[in-house]
Every structure is written in C-alpha cells, then in structure tokens.
C-alpha cells in the first residue's frame, strides 16, 4: 500500500483535481484506491459525487472521537468499482480546537493510526489536504511515505513551494521517516511564453524531484468535478485524462524504493567501467521554455530516465541531456514546448513511422 499525500499550502493549485483524477487513472489501470479527504471544504468528496451533508459519518469520527481509529472502516464509502472514499465535512475544521489539549505527537498520528487498522485492500491511498499546513496536513504527512506537491506554473507559486519543501523536510526529520517528495506542474498553458519559461524554471530548480508529466489546463477537468466523476470516466480521451494517466504511469514505474536505488546506482556508475555509458546531447534555443528528449531508449516518454541540466549562454538557453545507454544505435527527437522536433545540429536522420525524420545516435 503506497500512501501519498497531496500537499500545498497555496489554494487552487490543483490538489483536489490531482487527488481525484489520479485516483481515477490508477483505478483504470486496475489498482484499488482509497481517497482520504482531509480538507474541511470537502471538495474531493463533492468531486467524487457525494454530498457531505447527506453522509452519516465522516473523518471527524475517526480523527476526533476517542478510539476513532478503528472506525475508519465504517466511515469509508464505496464510490465506484475500484475507488473508495473517506469523506470529509466542514466539522473537520474544529479538529485543531478539539485536540488542543493533546500532546503534539498524539494529535498528529491520528490518521496514520487509523490507516493501520485497515485490511490490506488498497494499492494506493491518496490524501487530499487543505490549503494550509495545520494539524490536518500534519496528520496526512505523518501517515504518508510519499508527497505530491501540485505546483501551478506561475512564478509566485515557486517561491511558496520552496518554503513548503523545507517544512516537509523538517517534519520528516522530526517524525523519523523519509518522505519521498515530488513536484507536479499543473494548470499549464503552453500557449503563453511566460508559462513555458516558468516550467523551464521549475524543472531547473527541482530537477529529478519534478514529474516528467505536466498537467495542462483542460476545461474538461472542471466539468468532470462538477459531474462528480474522475475525468478517466467523464472524458477519457481529453488532455486532462491523458495527463493524469501519465502521472499514474510514472508513479507505477518508480516506487520510492526504486527511486532510492536508482539514485545510488547513478552514483556508482560514474566510477565504474563497461556496460552502459553516459551520453551527452545538447539543445539550444532562445525561445524555448521546456525541452525534453524522447527516443527508443526511453520508450518515447519525454525525459524518462534522463538527467537534465539547463544553463544560459547570453540570451540563449542550453539544455544538456545526460542519457545512460548501452552501446548501440538509437533514434530520438526533442519535445520543445510540447512540439516534437528532430535535433537541428544532427545531420543523421532516419524516417520515423509517420515519415517524420528521427535523429540518429550511435553509442560505440
Ligand atoms: N489542469 C486544470 N485545467 C483546468 N482547470 C483546472 C485544472 N486543475 C484544476 N482546475 C480547476 O481549478 C480550480 C482549483 O483546483 P483544485 O480545487 O484542484 O485546487 P486545490 O489546490 O485543491 O484548491 P484548494 O486549495 O482550495 O483545496 C478548480 O475549479 C479546478 O476544477
Ligand atoms: Mg482542494
């Protein structure tokens, strides 16, 4: 069971949208998912088609009442075939006050204790947090081993998120368990140069902490929330559905243990000889905001398994891509602000499946 908290103290950055639609995408891949709505606004509960006032029980009973942990099972509602929900209600906003007299540790481990009482039914637990770092968010972080920070692709959003990452890191020291944190760029409008540049900045700043997937602006996501179903069911071919399916794929491909191992092996490789080699390619463009590379070496998933470094030469930005490849011949293309292009500096090409030229890379 992977427990993932969706956290950002900034309002409206896509926490609830990410929780609900990632749940939909994971369920569509055959996973059993529990959504835990820790926000008194109960937006996730609403977006999953439930009216908080109509429900007899909610997380308040679990988090506030004495011995509430064992009641989680009774509070959980079966929303669809593969998705369950622990619903929220406005009464959760009284949590802070109700638990004021308790020890800090006891107050923050309520959700973790409740999740431990569940049978091993779920592949994923996704926890939607309110837009502040109060007791509810602390409970979520304490229960989680992974964190997704949705980050609106705007300059001011970046400033706030650095402080949030510091808070999370302090917290994981205090609770004595590592939190695997990743940033997910959201509300991305690729038509504006500003958004493209901000996305470039986010990637540069957070590097491998950043998902390869970017959640584009997509009005169908709003409509799906209004209908009370995940976009994977409301409009499965819309960009919003494709983007969250891609996040689900990235998550499945990199459980936290795997990420820790890859990081260690990367370091080992630098000293070793034989086997795969590090190959470096560069792309320059003054107008580009986001440059990724995709090829037959990474299943044509942009930047999967690739380390990126971004630098500036005067007005021109230079993207350096570090690939780890076995000897052989490979085909690749760059994805520049979402548009697929061949490498302008590489004269060697081969026609791809739709006739477009793919660039060729030889690794001796
Ligand atoms: N990629 C997107 N494209 C279009 N609209 C989006 C997208 N992501 C989120 N929205 C819309 O933006 C609004 C805010 O999103 P959401 O509720 O997910 O943010 P939040 O971080 O959970 O907000 P809060 O902090 O209030 O809980 C919602 O109306 C949602 O439908
Ligand atoms: Mg929300």
PDB file of N, CA and C and ligand atoms in Angstrom, residues 10-17 19 37 39 41-44 128-131, ligand 2:
ATOM      1  N   UNK A  10      -0.757  26.564  -0.834  1.00  0.00           N
ATOM      2  CA  UNK A  10      -1.388  27.527  -1.729  1.00  0.00           C
ATOM      3  C   UNK A  10      -2.750  26.983  -2.194  1.00  0.00           C
ATOM      4  N   UNK A  11      -3.741  27.846  -2.182  1.00  0.00           N
ATOM      5  CA  UNK A  11      -5.071  27.429  -2.617  1.00  0.00           C
ATOM      6  C   UNK A  11      -5.139  27.356  -4.142  1.00  0.00           C
ATOM      7  N   UNK A  12      -6.006  26.483  -4.631  1.00  0.00           N
ATOM      8  CA  UNK A  12      -6.325  26.465  -6.059  1.00  0.00           C
ATOM      9  C   UNK A  12      -5.206  26.023  -6.989  1.00  0.00           C
ATOM     10  N   UNK A  13      -4.223  25.243  -6.489  1.00  0.00           N
ATOM     11  CA  UNK A  13      -3.114  24.847  -7.361  1.00  0.00           C
ATOM     12  C   UNK A  13      -3.363  23.464  -7.980  1.00  0.00           C
ATOM     13  N   UNK A  14      -4.508  22.856  -7.663  1.00  0.00           N
ATOM     14  CA  UNK A  14      -4.822  21.568  -8.287  1.00  0.00           C
ATOM     15  C   UNK A  14      -4.667  20.361  -7.369  1.00  0.00           C
ATOM     16  N   UNK A  15      -4.666  20.559  -6.062  1.00  0.00           N
ATOM     17  CA  UNK A  15      -4.541  19.408  -5.137  1.00  0.00           C
ATOM     18  C   UNK A  15      -5.717  18.444  -5.312  1.00  0.00           C
ATOM     19  N   UNK A  16      -6.927  18.992  -5.199  1.00  0.00           N
ATOM     20  CA  UNK A  16      -8.103  18.127  -5.261  1.00  0.00           C
ATOM     21  C   UNK A  16      -8.243  17.499  -6.643  1.00  0.00           C
ATOM     22  N   UNK A  17      -8.011  18.299  -7.670  1.00  0.00           N
ATOM     23  CA  UNK A  17      -8.094  17.792  -9.042  1.00  0.00           C
ATOM     24  C   UNK A  17      -7.102  16.643  -9.231  1.00  0.00           C
ATOM     25  N   UNK A  19      -5.798  14.693  -6.786  1.00  0.00           N
ATOM     26  CA  UNK A  19      -6.193  13.544  -5.964  1.00  0.00           C
ATOM     27  C   UNK A  19      -7.258  12.713  -6.679  1.00  0.00           C
ATOM     28  N   UNK A  37     -10.216  12.382   2.193  1.00  0.00           N
ATOM     29  CA  UNK A  37     -10.448  13.826   2.032  1.00  0.00           C
ATOM     30  C   UNK A  37     -10.197  14.526   3.365  1.00  0.00           C
ATOM     31  N   UNK A  39      -9.692  17.744   3.754  1.00  0.00           N
ATOM     32  CA  UNK A  39      -9.983  19.176   3.658  1.00  0.00           C
ATOM     33  C   UNK A  39     -11.420  19.442   4.111  1.00  0.00           C
ATOM     34  N   UNK A  41     -13.242  21.735   3.431  1.00  0.00           N
ATOM     35  CA  UNK A  41     -14.054  22.218   2.303  1.00  0.00           C
ATOM     36  C   UNK A  41     -14.746  21.065   1.573  1.00  0.00           C
ATOM     37  N   UNK A  42     -14.240  19.837   1.775  1.00  0.00           N
ATOM     38  CA  UNK A  42     -14.837  18.612   1.220  1.00  0.00           C
ATOM     39  C   UNK A  42     -14.964  18.639  -0.307  1.00  0.00           C
ATOM     40  N   UNK A  43     -14.026  19.296  -0.967  1.00  0.00           N
ATOM     41  CA  UNK A  43     -14.108  19.360  -2.432  1.00  0.00           C
ATOM     42  C   UNK A  43     -13.893  17.996  -3.091  1.00  0.00           C
ATOM     43  N   UNK A  44     -13.014  17.187  -2.513  1.00  0.00           N
ATOM     44  CA  UNK A  44     -12.777  15.859  -3.105  1.00  0.00           C
ATOM     45  C   UNK A  44     -14.038  14.999  -2.951  1.00  0.00           C
ATOM     46  N   UNK A 128      -6.037  14.029   0.111  1.00  0.00           N
ATOM     47  CA  UNK A 128      -6.194  15.423  -0.322  1.00  0.00           C
ATOM     48  C   UNK A 128      -6.115  16.334   0.906  1.00  0.00           C
ATOM     49  N   UNK A 129      -5.240  17.332   0.858  1.00  0.00           N
ATOM     50  CA  UNK A 129      -5.028  18.200   2.025  1.00  0.00           C
ATOM     51  C   UNK A 129      -5.625  19.586   1.814  1.00  0.00           C
ATOM     52  N   UNK A 130      -5.920  20.276   2.924  1.00  0.00           N
ATOM     53  CA  UNK A 130      -6.430  21.650   2.818  1.00  0.00           C
ATOM     54  C   UNK A 130      -5.296  22.618   2.455  1.00  0.00           C
ATOM     55  N   UNK A 131      -5.640  23.850   2.063  1.00  0.00           N
ATOM     56  CA  UNK A 131      -4.595  24.793   1.662  1.00  0.00           C
ATOM     57  C   UNK A 131      -3.917  25.484   2.843  1.00  0.00           C
TER      58      UNK A 131
HETATM   59 MG1  LIG B   2      -8.705  21.224  -2.738  1.00  0.00          MG
END
